[in-house]
Coordinates of C-alpha atoms in Angstrom, one line a residue:
X1 CA 71.0 47.0 3.2
X2 CA 67.9 45.4 1.4
X3 CA 64.7 47.1 1.4
X4 CA 62.5 44.0 2.0
X5 CA 63.3 41.2 4.6
X6 CA 61.6 37.9 3.9
X7 CA 64.4 35.8 5.6
X8 CA 62.1 34.2 8.2
X9 CA 59.7 32.8 5.7
X10 CA 62.5 31.7 3.2
X11 CA 64.2 29.8 6.2
X12 CA 60.8 28.1 7.0
X13 CA 60.4 27.2 3.4
X14 CA 63.9 25.9 3.1
X15 CA 63.6 23.7 6.2
X16 CA 60.1 22.4 5.3
X17 CA 61.5 21.2 1.8
X18 CA 64.7 19.7 3.2
X19 CA 64.9 18.2 6.8
X20 CA 61.3 19.4 7.8
X21 CA 59.8 22.3 9.7
X22 CA 57.3 22.3 12.6
X23 CA 55.4 25.1 10.7
X24 CA 54.1 24.3 7.2
X25 CA 54.9 27.1 4.8
X26 CA 52.8 28.5 2.0
X27 CA 53.8 29.7 -1.4
X28 CA 51.7 31.2 -4.1
X29 CA 51.6 32.2 -7.9
X30 CA 50.8 35.9 -7.4
X31 CA 52.1 38.2 -10.2
X32 CA 48.7 39.2 -11.5
X33 CA 47.3 39.7 -8.1
X34 CA 50.2 41.9 -7.1
X35 CA 49.8 43.8 -10.3
X36 CA 46.2 44.6 -9.3
X37 CA 46.9 45.3 -5.6
X38 CA 49.9 47.5 -6.5
X39 CA 47.9 49.6 -8.9
X40 CA 50.4 49.4 -11.7
X41 CA 49.0 48.9 -15.1
X42 CA 49.7 45.5 -16.8
X43 CA 51.7 47.1 -19.6
X44 CA 54.0 48.7 -17.2
X45 CA 54.1 46.0 -14.6
X46 CA 55.3 43.3 -17.2
X47 CA 57.9 45.6 -18.8
X48 CA 59.5 47.5 -15.9
X49 CA 61.7 45.2 -13.7
X50 CA 61.8 47.6 -10.9
X51 CA 58.1 48.0 -10.7
X52 CA 57.5 44.3 -11.1
X53 CA 59.7 43.3 -8.1
X54 CA 58.7 46.2 -5.9
X55 CA 55.0 45.7 -6.5
X56 CA 55.3 41.9 -5.6
X57 CA 57.4 42.7 -2.5
X58 CA 55.0 45.3 -1.3
X59 CA 51.9 43.2 -1.7
X60 CA 53.6 40.2 0.0
X61 CA 54.5 42.4 3.0
X62 CA 50.9 43.8 3.2
X63 CA 49.1 40.6 2.9
X64 CA 51.6 38.6 5.2
X65 CA 52.8 36.1 2.6
X66 CA 55.6 33.8 4.0
X67 CA 57.7 34.6 0.8
X68 CA 57.2 36.5 -2.4
X69 CA 56.9 34.6 -5.7
X70 CA 58.6 36.6 -8.6
X71 CA 57.5 34.3 -11.3
X72 CA 56.5 36.5 -14.2
X73 CA 54.4 35.7 -17.5
X74 CA 56.9 32.9 -18.0
X75 CA 55.0 31.4 -20.9
X76 CA 55.7 34.3 -23.2
X77 CA 59.3 35.4 -23.0
X78 CA 60.8 32.8 -25.3
X79 CA 58.2 32.9 -27.8
X80 CA 58.1 36.7 -28.0
X81 CA 61.8 36.7 -28.4
X82 CA 61.5 34.3 -31.4
X83 CA 59.0 36.5 -33.2
X84 CA 55.4 35.7 -31.7
X85 CA 53.2 38.6 -31.4
X86 CA 52.6 39.6 -27.8
X87 CA 49.2 41.0 -26.8
X88 CA 49.4 43.4 -23.7
X89 CA 46.5 44.4 -21.4
X90 CA 46.1 47.2 -18.7
X91 CA 44.4 44.8 -16.3
X92 CA 46.0 41.3 -16.8
X93 CA 49.2 39.6 -17.8
X94 CA 50.2 39.7 -21.5
X95 CA 49.6 36.7 -23.8
X96 CA 51.0 35.4 -27.1
X97 CA 48.5 36.3 -29.8
X98 CA 49.7 34.2 -32.7
X99 CA 46.9 31.8 -32.4
X100 CA 47.9 30.5 -36.0
X101 CA 51.5 29.9 -34.9
X102 CA 54.7 31.4 -35.9
X103 CA 55.7 28.6 -38.4
X104 CA 53.9 25.8 -40.1
X105 CA 56.6 23.7 -41.9
X106 CA 60.2 22.4 -41.8
X107 CA 61.0 25.3 -44.3
X108 CA 59.8 27.9 -41.8
X109 CA 61.8 26.1 -39.0
X110 CA 64.9 26.3 -41.1
X111 CA 64.5 30.2 -41.3
X112 CA 63.8 30.5 -37.6
X113 CA 66.6 32.4 -35.8
X114 CA 67.7 31.7 -32.2
X115 CA 67.1 34.8 -30.0
X116 CA 69.9 36.5 -28.2
X117 CA 69.3 36.2 -24.4
X118 CA 70.9 39.7 -23.8
X119 CA 68.9 41.6 -26.5
X120 CA 65.9 39.8 -27.9
X121 CA 62.4 40.6 -26.7
X122 CA 62.0 41.0 -23.1
X123 CA 64.7 38.5 -22.1
X124 CA 67.0 41.3 -21.0
X125 CA 64.2 42.4 -18.7
X126 CA 64.4 38.9 -16.9
X127 CA 68.1 39.6 -16.1
X128 CA 66.9 42.9 -14.5
X129 CA 64.2 41.3 -12.6
X130 CA 66.6 38.8 -11.1
X131 CA 69.1 41.6 -10.2
X132 CA 66.4 43.6 -8.5
X133 CA 65.4 40.5 -6.6
X134 CA 68.9 40.4 -5.3
X135 CA 69.1 44.1 -4.6
X136 CA 65.8 44.5 -2.9
X137 CA 65.5 41.3 -0.9
X138 CA 68.9 39.6 -0.8
X139 CA 67.1 36.4 -1.9
X140 CA 68.7 34.0 -4.5
X141 CA 66.8 34.8 -7.7
X142 CA 65.2 31.9 -9.6
X143 CA 65.6 31.8 -13.4
X144 CA 62.4 30.5 -15.1
X145 CA 61.7 29.2 -18.6
X146 CA 58.7 28.0 -20.7
X147 CA 59.1 24.3 -21.1
X148 CA 59.9 22.9 -24.6
X149 CA 56.5 21.4 -25.3
X150 CA 54.4 24.4 -24.4
X151 CA 56.9 26.8 -26.2
X152 CA 56.3 24.5 -29.4
X153 CA 52.5 24.9 -28.9
X154 CA 53.1 28.7 -29.3
X155 CA 55.3 28.3 -32.2
X156 CA 53.1 25.9 -34.2
X157 CA 49.9 26.4 -32.4
X158 CA 48.5 23.7 -30.3
X159 CA 46.0 22.4 -32.9
X160 CA 48.8 22.1 -35.5
X161 CA 51.3 20.6 -33.0
X162 CA 49.0 17.8 -32.4
X163 CA 48.2 17.2 -35.9
X164 CA 52.1 17.2 -36.8
X165 CA 52.8 14.8 -33.9
X166 CA 50.7 12.3 -35.7
X167 CA 51.5 13.1 -39.4
X168 CA 55.1 14.2 -39.3
X169 CA 56.6 13.4 -35.7
X170 CA 60.2 13.9 -37.0
X171 CA 59.3 17.6 -37.8
X172 CA 58.0 18.1 -34.2
X173 CA 61.3 16.4 -32.8
X174 CA 63.4 18.8 -35.0
X175 CA 61.4 21.8 -33.6
X176 CA 61.8 20.7 -30.0
X177 CA 65.4 19.9 -30.4
X178 CA 65.9 23.5 -31.8
X179 CA 64.0 25.0 -28.9
X180 CA 66.1 23.1 -26.4
X181 CA 69.5 23.3 -28.0
X182 CA 69.3 26.9 -29.5
X183 CA 66.9 28.7 -27.4
X184 CA 66.3 27.3 -23.8
X185 CA 69.8 26.0 -22.9
X186 CA 71.6 29.1 -24.1
X187 CA 69.0 31.4 -22.3
X188 CA 69.0 29.5 -18.9
X189 CA 72.9 29.1 -19.0
X190 CA 73.2 32.9 -19.5
X191 CA 71.0 33.5 -16.6
X192 CA 72.6 30.8 -14.3
X193 CA 76.0 32.3 -15.1
X194 CA 74.9 35.8 -14.4
X195 CA 73.4 34.6 -11.0
X196 CA 75.5 31.8 -9.7
X197 CA 73.7 31.6 -6.4
X198 CA 70.5 30.5 -8.3
X199 CA 69.8 27.0 -7.2
X200 CA 68.0 25.7 -10.3
X201 CA 66.2 26.9 -13.5
X202 CA 62.4 26.4 -13.0
X203 CA 60.1 25.6 -15.9
X204 CA 56.5 25.7 -16.6
X205 CA 54.6 23.4 -19.1
X206 CA 50.8 23.7 -18.7
X207 CA 50.1 22.6 -22.2
X208 CA 51.9 19.3 -21.6
X209 CA 49.3 18.3 -18.9
X210 CA 46.6 15.7 -19.1
X211 CA 44.1 15.5 -20.8
X212 CA 45.6 18.1 -23.3
X213 CA 47.9 15.2 -24.3
X214 CA 48.4 11.5 -23.4
X215 CA 50.9 10.0 -21.1
X216 CA 52.7 8.6 -24.0
X217 CA 52.9 12.0 -25.7
X218 CA 54.1 13.4 -22.5
X219 CA 57.0 10.9 -22.3
X220 CA 57.9 11.2 -25.9
X221 CA 57.4 14.9 -26.7
X222 CA 57.6 16.7 -23.3
X223 CA 59.5 15.0 -20.7
X224 CA 62.3 13.6 -22.9
X225 CA 63.1 17.3 -24.0
X226 CA 63.2 18.6 -20.5
X227 CA 65.6 15.7 -19.8
X228 CA 67.6 16.9 -22.8
X229 CA 67.5 20.4 -21.4
X230 CA 68.8 19.1 -18.0
X231 CA 71.8 17.5 -19.8
X232 CA 72.9 20.9 -21.1
X233 CA 72.3 23.4 -18.3
X234 CA 75.1 24.2 -15.9
X235 CA 72.7 23.7 -12.9
X236 CA 69.5 21.6 -12.5
X237 CA 66.5 22.5 -14.7
X238 CA 63.2 21.3 -13.2
X239 CA 59.6 21.5 -14.3
X240 CA 56.9 20.7 -11.7
X241 CA 53.5 22.1 -12.9
X242 CA 51.9 19.2 -14.9
X243 CA 48.4 18.5 -13.9
X244 CA 46.0 15.8 -15.0
X245 CA 46.5 13.4 -12.0
X246 CA 42.6 12.6 -12.0
X247 CA 42.8 11.4 -15.5
X248 CA 45.1 8.5 -15.0
X249 CA 44.5 5.1 -13.8
X250 CA 48.0 4.4 -12.7
X251 CA 48.9 7.3 -10.3
X252 CA 52.4 6.0 -9.3
X253 CA 53.5 5.8 -12.9
X254 CA 52.4 9.4 -13.5
X255 CA 54.1 10.7 -10.5
X256 CA 57.3 8.9 -11.5
X257 CA 57.2 10.8 -14.7
X258 CA 56.8 14.0 -12.7
X259 CA 59.9 13.1 -10.5
X260 CA 62.0 12.6 -13.7
X261 CA 61.5 16.5 -14.3
X262 CA 61.6 17.4 -10.6
X263 CA 63.3 14.6 -8.5
X264 CA 63.3 16.5 -5.1
X265 CA 59.7 16.9 -4.4
X266 CA 56.2 15.9 -5.8
X267 CA 53.7 18.7 -6.6
X268 CA 50.0 18.0 -7.1
X269 CA 47.4 20.6 -7.4
X270 CA 43.6 21.2 -7.7
X271 CA 41.2 20.1 -9.3
X272 CA 43.1 16.8 -9.5
X273 CA 44.1 16.9 -5.9
X274 CA 40.6 17.4 -4.7
X275 CA 39.3 14.6 -6.8
X276 CA 41.9 12.0 -6.0
X277 CA 42.3 12.9 -2.3
X278 CA 45.3 13.5 -0.1
X279 CA 45.7 9.9 1.0
X280 CA 47.4 8.3 -2.0
X281 CA 49.9 11.3 -2.2
X282 CA 50.9 10.9 1.4
X283 CA 51.4 7.3 1.0
X284 CA 53.5 7.7 -2.1
X285 CA 55.5 10.5 -0.6
X286 CA 56.2 8.6 2.7
X287 CA 57.3 5.6 0.8
X288 CA 59.9 7.6 -1.2
X289 CA 60.8 10.0 1.6
X290 CA 59.8 13.0 -0.6
X291 CA 58.5 16.4 0.2
X292 CA 55.2 17.3 -1.2
X293 CA 53.6 20.6 -2.5
X294 CA 49.8 20.6 -2.5
X295 CA 47.9 23.2 -4.5
X296 CA 44.7 25.0 -3.6
X297 CA 42.3 25.5 -6.5
X298 CA 42.2 29.0 -8.0
X299 CA 38.5 28.6 -8.7
X300 CA 38.0 28.1 -4.9
X301 CA 40.2 31.1 -4.1
X302 CA 38.3 33.2 -6.7
X303 CA 34.7 32.3 -5.6
X304 CA 34.7 29.8 -2.7
X305 CA 33.1 30.4 0.7
X306 CA 35.1 31.5 3.8
X307 CA 34.7 28.0 5.3
X308 CA 35.3 26.2 2.0
X309 CA 38.7 27.9 1.7
X310 CA 39.6 27.4 5.3
X311 CA 38.7 23.8 5.2
X312 CA 40.7 23.2 2.0
X313 CA 43.8 24.9 3.5
X314 CA 43.7 23.0 6.7
X315 CA 43.2 19.6 5.1
X316 CA 46.1 20.1 2.7
X317 CA 48.4 21.4 5.5
X318 CA 47.4 18.4 7.5
X319 CA 48.5 16.1 4.8
X320 CA 51.8 17.9 4.5
X321 CA 52.3 17.6 8.2
X322 CA 51.6 13.9 7.9
X323 CA 54.4 13.5 5.4
X324 CA 56.8 15.7 7.5
X325 CA 58.0 17.8 4.6
X326 CA 56.4 20.1 2.0
X327 CA 54.6 23.4 1.4
X328 CA 51.0 24.5 0.6
X329 CA 50.6 26.2 -2.8
X330 CA 47.9 28.9 -3.5
X331 CA 47.4 28.4 -7.3
X332 CA 47.2 31.4 -9.6
X333 CA 46.1 34.3 -7.6
X334 CA 44.8 36.5 -10.4
X335 CA 43.8 40.1 -11.1
X336 CA 40.2 39.0 -10.3
X337 CA 40.9 37.0 -7.1
X338 CA 39.1 38.8 -4.3
X339 CA 41.6 40.3 -1.8
X340 CA 39.4 39.1 1.1
X341 CA 39.7 35.5 -0.2
X342 CA 43.5 35.7 -0.1
X343 CA 43.4 37.0 3.3
X344 CA 41.1 34.2 4.4
X345 CA 43.5 31.6 2.9
X346 CA 46.6 33.3 4.5
X347 CA 44.9 33.7 7.9
X348 CA 43.7 30.0 7.8
X349 CA 47.3 28.8 7.1
X350 CA 48.7 30.7 10.0
X351 CA 45.9 29.6 12.4
X352 CA 46.6 26.0 11.3
X353 CA 50.2 26.6 12.4
X354 CA 49.2 28.1 15.7
X355 CA 47.1 25.0 16.5
X356 CA 43.6 26.2 15.7
X357 CA 42.3 23.1 13.7
X358 CA 38.6 22.8 13.9
X359 CA 38.6 20.2 10.9
X360 CA 41.3 18.0 12.1
X361 CA 41.0 14.6 10.6
X362 CA 38.1 15.6 8.1
X363 CA 38.7 14.5 4.4
X364 CA 36.6 16.2 1.8
X365 CA 39.2 15.7 -1.0
X366 CA 38.7 12.3 -2.6
X367 CA 35.0 12.0 -1.6
X368 CA 32.3 11.1 -4.1
X369 CA 31.1 14.7 -4.3
X370 CA 34.7 15.8 -4.9
X371 CA 35.1 13.5 -7.8
X372 CA 31.7 14.8 -9.1
X373 CA 30.0 11.3 -8.9
X374 CA 26.8 13.0 -7.4
X375 CA 26.2 14.8 -10.9
X376 CA 24.0 13.1 -13.5
X377 CA 26.0 11.1 -15.7
X378 CA 26.2 11.6 -19.5
X379 CA 24.4 9.0 -21.4
X380 CA 26.6 6.5 -23.0
X381 CA 24.2 5.4 -25.8
X382 CA 25.3 6.0 -29.3
X383 CA 22.7 7.4 -31.7
X384 CA 20.9 4.5 -33.4
X385 CA 21.9 4.0 -37.0
X386 CA 19.5 3.0 -39.8
X387 CA 20.2 -0.3 -41.4
X388 CA 20.2 -0.6 -45.1
X389 CA 22.1 -2.4 -47.9
X390 CA 25.0 0.2 -47.9
X391 CA 25.5 0.1 -44.1
X392 CA 28.9 -1.4 -44.5
X393 CA 30.2 1.6 -46.2
X394 CA 28.7 3.9 -43.6
X395 CA 30.3 1.7 -40.9
X396 CA 33.6 2.3 -42.6
X397 CA 33.1 5.9 -42.5
X398 CA 32.2 5.7 -38.8
X399 CA 35.3 3.7 -38.0
X400 CA 37.6 5.8 -40.0
X401 CA 36.5 9.0 -38.0
X402 CA 37.2 7.0 -34.7
X403 CA 40.7 5.9 -36.1
X404 CA 41.4 9.7 -36.9
X405 CA 42.2 8.7 -40.5
X406 CA 41.6 12.1 -42.3
X407 CA 42.9 10.5 -45.6
X408 CA 40.4 7.6 -45.6
X409 CA 37.4 9.7 -44.4
X410 CA 37.1 11.8 -47.6
X411 CA 37.7 8.9 -49.7
X412 CA 35.1 6.8 -48.1
X413 CA 32.6 9.8 -48.1
X414 CA 33.2 10.2 -51.8
X415 CA 32.5 6.6 -52.4
X416 CA 29.3 6.7 -50.5
X417 CA 28.1 9.7 -52.6
X418 CA 29.2 8.0 -55.9
X419 CA 27.1 4.9 -54.8
X420 CA 24.1 7.4 -54.5
X421 CA 23.8 6.8 -50.7
X422 CA 21.7 9.6 -49.3
X423 CA 23.9 12.6 -48.3
X424 CA 22.0 13.0 -45.0
X425 CA 22.6 9.4 -44.1
X426 CA 26.3 9.8 -44.7
X427 CA 26.2 12.9 -42.4
X428 CA 24.1 11.4 -39.7
X429 CA 25.1 7.9 -39.6
X430 CA 28.7 8.1 -40.6
X431 CA 30.0 11.5 -39.5
X432 CA 27.8 12.7 -36.7
X433 CA 27.2 9.2 -35.1
X434 CA 31.0 8.9 -35.1
X435 CA 31.5 12.2 -33.2
X436 CA 28.8 11.2 -30.8
X437 CA 30.9 8.1 -29.9
X438 CA 33.9 10.2 -29.7
X439 CA 32.1 12.4 -27.2
X440 CA 31.1 9.4 -25.2
X441 CA 34.7 8.1 -25.2
X442 CA 36.2 11.4 -23.9
X443 CA 33.4 11.5 -21.1
X444 CA 34.4 8.0 -20.1
X445 CA 38.1 9.0 -19.9
X446 CA 38.9 6.4 -22.7
X447 CA 40.4 9.2 -24.9
X448 CA 42.1 12.7 -24.3
X449 CA 42.0 15.9 -26.2
X450 CA 44.4 14.8 -28.9
X451 CA 42.4 11.9 -29.9
X452 CA 39.3 14.0 -29.9
X453 CA 40.9 16.7 -32.0
X454 CA 42.2 14.4 -34.5
X455 CA 39.0 12.6 -34.9
X456 CA 37.4 16.0 -35.4
X457 CA 39.8 16.8 -38.1
X458 CA 39.1 13.6 -39.9
X459 CA 35.3 14.4 -39.5
X460 CA 35.9 17.8 -41.1
X461 CA 37.7 16.3 -44.1
X462 CA 34.5 14.2 -44.8
X463 CA 32.2 17.1 -44.1
X464 CA 34.1 19.2 -46.8
X465 CA 32.9 16.6 -49.3
X466 CA 29.3 16.7 -48.5
X467 CA 28.8 20.4 -47.5
X468 CA 28.5 21.5 -51.3
X469 CA 25.9 18.8 -51.8
X470 CA 23.9 19.9 -48.7
X471 CA 23.9 23.5 -50.0
X472 CA 22.7 22.5 -53.3
X473 CA 19.8 20.4 -52.0
X474 CA 18.9 23.2 -49.6
X475 CA 19.3 20.8 -46.6
X476 CA 19.4 23.1 -43.4
X477 CA 21.9 23.0 -40.7
X478 CA 20.5 22.0 -37.4
X479 CA 21.2 25.6 -36.2
X480 CA 23.8 28.4 -36.3
X481 CA 26.2 28.9 -33.6
X482 CA 28.3 31.9 -33.0
X483 CA 31.7 31.2 -31.1
X484 CA 34.1 33.7 -29.6
X485 CA 36.9 33.9 -27.0
X486 CA 36.0 36.9 -24.8
X487 CA 37.9 40.2 -24.4
X488 CA 41.3 40.0 -22.7
X489 CA 41.9 36.2 -23.7
X490 CA 43.7 35.1 -26.7
X491 CA 43.5 31.3 -26.3
X492 CA 41.4 29.3 -28.6
X493 CA 42.2 25.6 -28.0
X494 CA 38.9 24.8 -26.4
X495 CA 36.9 27.1 -28.6
X496 CA 38.3 25.4 -31.8
X497 CA 37.6 22.0 -30.5
X498 CA 33.9 22.9 -29.6
X499 CA 33.5 24.3 -33.1
X500 CA 34.7 21.2 -34.8
X501 CA 32.4 19.0 -32.6
X502 CA 29.4 21.3 -33.3
X503 CA 30.1 21.1 -37.0
X504 CA 30.3 17.2 -36.6
X505 CA 26.9 17.4 -35.0
X506 CA 25.4 19.2 -38.1
X507 CA 25.5 22.8 -37.0
X508 CA 26.7 25.8 -38.9
X509 CA 29.5 27.5 -36.9
X510 CA 30.8 30.9 -37.2
X511 CA 34.0 31.6 -35.2
X512 CA 34.8 35.3 -34.4
X513 CA 38.2 34.4 -33.1
X514 CA 39.9 35.5 -29.8
X515 CA 39.9 38.7 -27.8
X516 CA 36.3 39.9 -28.7
X517 CA 34.7 42.7 -26.9
X518 CA 31.2 42.4 -25.6
X519 CA 30.2 45.0 -28.3
X520 CA 31.8 43.2 -31.0
X521 CA 30.1 39.9 -30.2
X522 CA 26.6 41.6 -29.8
X523 CA 27.0 43.4 -33.2
X524 CA 28.0 40.2 -35.0
X525 CA 25.0 38.4 -33.3
X526 CA 22.7 41.0 -34.5
X527 CA 24.1 40.8 -38.0
X528 CA 24.2 36.9 -38.4
X529 CA 21.1 36.1 -36.1
X530 CA 22.7 32.9 -34.6
X531 CA 20.5 30.2 -32.5
X532 CA 23.2 30.3 -29.8
X533 CA 26.2 32.3 -28.8
X534 CA 29.1 30.5 -27.1
X535 CA 31.7 32.3 -25.0
X536 CA 35.1 30.8 -24.1
X537 CA 37.7 31.8 -21.5
X538 CA 40.9 30.1 -20.5
X539 CA 42.2 32.8 -18.1
X540 CA 40.6 33.6 -14.8
X541 CA 41.4 37.2 -15.4
X542 CA 39.2 37.3 -18.5
X543 CA 36.2 35.8 -16.7
X544 CA 34.8 39.3 -15.8
X545 CA 34.6 40.1 -19.6
X546 CA 32.3 37.0 -19.9
X547 CA 30.0 38.5 -17.3
X548 CA 30.2 41.9 -19.0
X549 CA 29.3 40.3 -22.4
X550 CA 26.2 38.4 -21.0
X551 CA 25.1 41.6 -19.2
X552 CA 25.2 43.5 -22.4
X553 CA 23.1 40.8 -24.2
X554 CA 20.4 40.7 -21.5
X555 CA 17.4 42.7 -22.3
X556 CA 18.2 43.1 -26.0
X557 CA 16.1 42.0 -28.8
X558 CA 16.3 39.5 -30.5
X559 CA 17.2 37.2 -27.6
X560 CA 20.3 34.9 -28.0
X561 CA 20.8 32.1 -25.6
X562 CA 24.4 32.2 -24.3
X563 CA 26.4 29.3 -23.4
X564 CA 29.8 29.5 -21.5
X565 CA 32.9 27.3 -21.1
X566 CA 36.6 27.1 -20.7
X567 CA 39.2 25.7 -18.1
X568 CA 38.4 28.1 -15.3
X569 CA 34.7 28.2 -15.8
X570 CA 32.4 26.3 -13.6
X571 CA 28.6 25.5 -13.4
X572 CA 28.5 27.8 -10.4
X573 CA 30.1 30.7 -12.3
X574 CA 27.8 30.0 -15.3
X575 CA 24.8 30.2 -12.9
X576 CA 26.1 33.4 -11.1
X577 CA 26.4 35.4 -14.4
X578 CA 23.0 34.0 -15.6
X579 CA 24.4 32.2 -18.7
X580 CA 21.8 30.0 -20.5
X581 CA 24.1 26.9 -20.4
X582 CA 27.6 25.5 -19.6
X583 CA 29.8 23.0 -21.3
X584 CA 32.5 21.4 -19.0
X585 CA 34.3 20.1 -22.1
X586 CA 33.6 20.0 -25.8
X587 CA 31.2 16.8 -25.9
X588 CA 29.2 18.2 -23.0
X589 CA 29.1 21.7 -24.9
X590 CA 27.6 20.0 -27.8
X591 CA 25.0 18.3 -25.6
X592 CA 24.1 21.8 -24.1
X593 CA 23.5 23.1 -27.7
X594 CA 21.4 20.2 -28.6
X595 CA 19.3 20.7 -25.4
X596 CA 18.8 24.3 -26.0
X597 CA 18.0 23.9 -29.9
X598 CA 15.5 21.1 -29.0
X599 CA 13.6 23.3 -26.5

């Protein structure tokens, strides 16, 4: 006799994803939300299989979820088992804390040992979780894995992974092959053998999303290795969580890539879905007779209005109903998602199924407002460059940065110095002007994060040549910027890129690193006296620490302007916590700094 019965919701979901159901089901990513609502500290919730499963079941029952979701902190398990350091927290999920990576070279890779699924790290706990799911609910458990590309970003660090993909792609391919053949395939097959009723192995691969990488990179370094894994597992291995649909010009080609990893349905989630609208999704799915899974934004669920949440839920359920098969997905219910907003979303879904549809036929997704076209557009004018007899060499420096050539840039900068071109002209007209153009290209969608990152690396190689000269001549930087990822967050991809872009714009940058408390940031600010303090967050769960940090700074002297940014951070959130500025991406963060410094 099982303790929890979710059979009605599971039957609804099974029908909706196969032959079709009259009632559109809803699913959710809910482990952090369940941790908070169950009152179990994070360092216990993510290490005790019984508490984990019981907590999710009890919260699912209490809030009226159709089905529970037992996906754990899936991005950490294999990396931890390989030797990456895990940071644990009381009020949020754990995270890999090796921001510099576990390895850096082929020699390191040769020494890397494959983990034992039955004894390494928390891999044995996953077996216990799946068994608890069967015991407590009678449901078929779902083995989950961190997909090869995202796992490689932990092992190498994202920044080094991108650099190595350009400089030494054979090394990256060797690493990915090792991760598939020696880590993921044995781990998934061990789970699938232990739980023969598990239908698939389900992967997560957020770092392989656009614009973190390009479609070509996705094909060569991410998708091809999921397909390699599929060839080695005893049952299907899928991966359905890439985003970035709003960054592509050919949606059908991107969706075909998604279907190679998850052939039985198409999943699209906010913020991309809200920007592109549901109509092209419905048309694509109808033409291919595919179920769809449509995801509601975690930012909306965190801070949206009652009506905004209700309308979004109804609009997406209406699109699923138009296709005839599929499910609604509540994205990333976290430890800071208000319980009342979850109740609003669940009630809205149930009201739609009961025929209460006050917004029938209304389409907000895909509108000009949803695409952000009502916002002021970034100027696309490149900083004018002074003409003089040595302009050809400055042009070459400019072009070499755009070409991401970190060997040519320092050579050209050295040549410019030897020809006695003024060092400030080399900085402003060669390096800074190039990074201005890189920012414009990113804002236009002509390049993605990897190109911007590699160009910044090339710029920094040139900056290393002229920095000692600038110091000798007493040339002051444009300003001093202090950067930090706030407490509870160990991610630094965006922060590092902002730092490089700011250096390229002529600023002195001091990077405190990750998981910095409000008190640590304020103490360092008082020591260094920066012109601006920049705070970064990648996790919605760490956003309250951003508010706490700003609150601590307010009323203190001297006064430091604070700007915020990161994937979950919005202008509305920045305004709510009374930040002095917001950068939606790295180039816009530089624009914000420029504006504050100029005032």
